Short mmCIF file of C-alpha atoms in Angstrom, two decimals:
data_model
loop_
_atom_site.label_atom_id
_atom_site.label_comp_id
_atom_site.label_asym_id
_atom_site.label_seq_id
_atom_site.Cartn_x
_atom_site.Cartn_y
_atom_site.Cartn_z
CA MET A 22 87.39 87.32 -37.47
CA LEU A 23 89.46 90.27 -38.57
CA ASN A 24 92.88 89.28 -35.40
CA GLU A 25 92.69 86.03 -37.00
CA ILE A 26 93.39 87.01 -41.18
CA LYS A 27 96.08 89.55 -39.42
CA LYS A 28 97.89 86.64 -36.91
CA ASP A 29 97.86 84.52 -40.46
CA ALA A 30 99.45 87.27 -42.50
CA GLN A 31 102.47 87.43 -39.74
CA ALA A 32 103.02 84.42 -39.05
CA ARG A 33 102.27 83.86 -43.13
CA MET A 34 105.38 86.18 -43.07
CA ALA A 35 107.56 85.17 -40.03
CA LYS A 36 107.42 82.23 -42.33
CA SER A 37 108.75 84.05 -45.68
CA ILE A 38 111.42 85.09 -43.57
CA GLU A 39 112.27 81.72 -42.38
CA ALA A 40 112.38 81.10 -45.63
CA LEU A 41 114.79 83.64 -46.82
CA ARG A 42 117.19 82.88 -44.14
CA HIS A 43 117.44 79.73 -45.26
CA ASN A 44 118.13 79.97 -48.47
CA LEU A 45 120.82 82.37 -47.67
CA VAL A 46 123.01 79.94 -45.97
CA LYS A 47 123.31 77.85 -49.70
CA VAL A 48 125.03 81.71 -50.19
CA ARG A 49 128.52 80.26 -49.92
CA THR A 50 130.78 83.80 -47.57
CA GLY A 51 134.33 81.87 -47.41
CA ARG A 52 134.10 80.49 -44.38
CA ALA A 53 132.89 76.82 -43.28
CA ASN A 54 129.65 76.56 -42.68
CA ALA A 55 128.68 73.16 -42.17
CA GLY A 56 124.98 74.42 -43.46
CA LEU A 57 126.75 74.31 -47.12
CA VAL A 58 125.83 70.90 -47.79
CA ASP A 59 123.00 70.25 -45.88
CA SER A 60 120.83 69.57 -48.43
CA ILE A 61 123.28 67.73 -50.68
CA LYS A 62 121.51 63.87 -51.12
CA VAL A 63 123.86 61.03 -50.90
CA ASN A 64 122.52 57.50 -53.17
CA TYR A 65 121.94 55.49 -49.84
CA TYR A 66 121.17 51.61 -50.69
CA GLY A 67 119.31 52.56 -53.65
CA SER A 68 117.32 55.87 -51.66
CA ASP A 69 118.58 58.99 -51.21
CA MET A 70 119.01 60.30 -47.75
CA PRO A 71 120.43 63.83 -46.93
CA LEU A 72 124.57 63.66 -46.10
CA SER A 73 123.28 64.82 -42.46
CA GLN A 74 122.04 61.43 -42.08
CA VAL A 75 124.64 58.98 -43.50
CA ALA A 76 127.49 60.99 -42.09
CA SER A 77 128.93 63.44 -39.19
CA VAL A 78 129.43 67.28 -40.72
CA SER A 79 131.70 69.38 -38.23
CA VAL A 80 133.66 72.57 -39.51
CA ALA A 81 137.04 71.87 -38.49
CA ASP A 82 138.47 75.55 -39.46
CA ALA A 83 136.89 78.81 -41.13
CA ARG A 84 138.29 77.03 -44.71
CA SER A 85 137.45 73.54 -43.67
CA ILE A 86 134.19 71.38 -43.33
CA VAL A 87 135.09 67.61 -42.61
CA ILE A 88 132.57 64.73 -43.44
CA THR A 89 133.07 61.42 -41.68
CA PRO A 90 131.05 59.00 -43.73
CA TRP A 91 129.72 56.70 -40.68
CA GLU A 92 130.00 53.79 -42.92
CA LYS A 93 133.61 53.24 -45.16
CA GLN A 94 131.78 51.28 -47.87
CA MET A 95 129.49 54.83 -48.72
CA VAL A 96 133.05 56.94 -48.73
CA GLY A 97 132.83 57.07 -52.35
CA ALA A 98 129.11 57.99 -52.81
CA VAL A 99 129.04 60.56 -50.48
CA GLU A 100 132.19 62.29 -52.90
CA LYS A 101 129.69 61.19 -56.05
CA ALA A 102 127.27 63.47 -54.09
CA LEU A 103 129.59 65.58 -53.34
CA LEU A 104 130.74 66.21 -56.68
CA ALA A 105 127.09 66.47 -58.56
CA SER A 106 126.38 69.23 -56.69
CA ASP A 107 126.13 73.22 -57.33
CA LEU A 108 128.50 73.56 -53.80
CA GLY A 109 131.39 73.85 -57.16
CA LEU A 110 133.54 72.41 -54.22
CA THR A 111 136.53 68.46 -55.21
CA PRO A 112 136.46 67.12 -51.47
CA ASN A 113 139.76 66.07 -50.54
CA THR A 114 139.14 61.82 -49.30
CA ALA A 115 141.93 60.41 -46.86
CA GLY A 116 140.49 56.66 -45.36
CA THR A 117 137.21 57.45 -44.31
CA THR A 118 137.68 60.61 -43.91
CA ILE A 119 136.17 63.73 -46.84
CA ARG A 120 137.01 66.92 -46.53
CA LEU A 121 136.01 69.96 -48.24
CA ASN A 122 138.66 72.63 -48.39
CA ILE A 123 136.37 76.78 -49.60
CA PRO A 124 139.18 78.84 -50.90
CA ALA A 125 138.84 82.82 -50.22
CA LEU A 126 136.32 84.47 -52.73
CA THR A 127 137.60 87.21 -54.87
CA GLU A 128 136.16 90.83 -54.84
CA GLU A 129 134.25 89.42 -58.12
CA ARG A 130 133.16 87.26 -56.32
CA ARG A 131 131.93 88.48 -53.89
CA LYS A 132 130.14 91.07 -55.81
CA ASP A 133 127.92 88.67 -57.84
CA LEU A 134 126.55 86.81 -54.09
CA THR A 135 126.32 89.67 -53.47
CA LYS A 136 123.88 90.12 -56.28
CA VAL A 137 122.74 87.24 -55.01
CA VAL A 138 121.84 88.43 -51.92
CA HIS A 139 119.37 90.79 -53.51
CA GLY A 140 117.63 88.39 -55.62
CA GLU A 141 116.65 86.08 -52.88
CA GLY A 142 116.03 89.46 -50.57
CA GLU A 143 114.36 90.64 -53.58
CA ASP A 144 111.27 87.37 -54.22
CA ALA A 145 111.31 87.34 -50.38
CA LYS A 146 110.13 90.82 -49.99
CA VAL A 147 107.07 89.87 -53.46
CA ALA A 148 105.67 87.50 -51.19
CA ILE A 149 105.31 89.79 -47.74
CA ARG A 150 103.66 91.61 -51.16
CA ASN A 151 101.56 89.10 -52.09
CA ILE A 152 100.31 87.46 -48.40
CA ARG A 153 99.78 91.20 -47.56
CA ARG A 154 96.82 91.26 -50.75
CA ASP A 155 95.44 88.36 -49.71
CA ALA A 156 94.96 89.28 -46.58
CA ASN A 157 93.50 93.22 -47.47
CA HIS A 158 91.86 90.44 -50.40
CA HIS A 159 90.52 89.40 -47.54
CA VAL A 160 89.08 92.28 -45.50
CA LYS A 161 87.66 93.44 -48.30
CA GLU A 162 85.67 90.20 -48.23
CA LEU A 163 84.00 90.82 -45.40
CA LEU A 164 83.34 94.01 -46.22
CA LYS A 165 80.88 93.49 -49.14
CA ASP A 166 79.55 90.57 -47.98
CA LYS A 167 78.86 92.92 -44.70
CA GLN A 168 79.95 91.30 -41.98
CA ILE A 169 82.73 94.70 -40.38
CA THR A 170 81.73 98.21 -41.25
CA GLU A 171 83.64 99.77 -43.53
CA ASP A 172 86.30 101.83 -40.67
CA GLU A 173 86.97 98.11 -38.96
CA SER A 174 87.75 97.07 -42.97
CA ALA A 175 90.09 99.75 -42.72
CA ARG A 176 91.53 100.12 -39.74
CA THR A 177 92.86 96.82 -40.43
CA GLU A 178 94.17 97.39 -43.79
CA ALA A 179 96.02 100.10 -41.74
CA GLU A 180 97.39 97.39 -39.74
CA ILE A 181 98.61 94.27 -42.13
CA GLN A 182 100.65 97.61 -44.07
CA LYS A 183 102.41 98.08 -40.48
CA ILE A 184 102.96 94.15 -40.09
CA THR A 185 104.19 93.89 -43.88
CA ASP A 186 106.44 96.99 -43.24
CA ALA A 187 107.66 95.69 -40.26
CA ALA A 188 108.43 91.94 -41.94
CA ILE A 189 109.99 94.08 -44.41
CA LYS A 190 112.02 95.17 -42.93
CA ASP A 191 113.34 91.80 -41.53
CA VAL A 192 114.05 91.24 -44.42
CA ASP A 193 116.55 93.67 -45.74
CA ASP A 194 118.07 93.13 -42.47
CA VAL A 195 118.69 89.30 -42.98
CA ILE A 196 119.80 90.58 -46.96
CA LYS A 197 122.20 93.20 -45.34
CA GLY A 198 123.30 91.17 -42.51
CA LYS A 199 124.61 88.81 -45.61
CA GLU A 200 125.79 91.06 -47.66
CA THR A 201 128.45 92.66 -44.45
CA GLU A 202 129.60 88.90 -44.26
CA LEU A 203 130.43 88.15 -47.50
CA MET A 204 131.82 91.07 -48.40
CA SER A 205 134.05 91.26 -45.30
CA VAL A 206 137.73 89.70 -45.92
#
């Protein structure tokens, strides 16, 4: 029972860290990354489809992403979706190929993005602490119902704290890695 609580907490914390990594992919670093356009939805015959399902997305070089819709008539819809997105990039179309050129980041923009990264990291840490609180609450409930001893409760809470500390260290490492990526020219 206690092991299940610890395993559940650990799994949920790992998901929080994975969600942080996923969110940070969207933070533009001045380098082309196909993950930048993952969240874009294209109107495909009346329904919104992820861009990856209506076009091939590839990184041509360090500063450009090439998008090739599978159907010629989809070029306009893909272009419209890119313009409507929050990327802030203007697509250049040549025939059936759409190219997104990614400008180099200014020092000021890099610092702003670093703040965004830290904010995402702080959100992940809050989520991890909430998971710790939930796990400790379950342990206290078991203690209150006299299903475990006080020693088992204290030991389990200490182990949950170790799991939490490790997860927060992982978050810090992810943030530091993204910050290094942002600040490198």
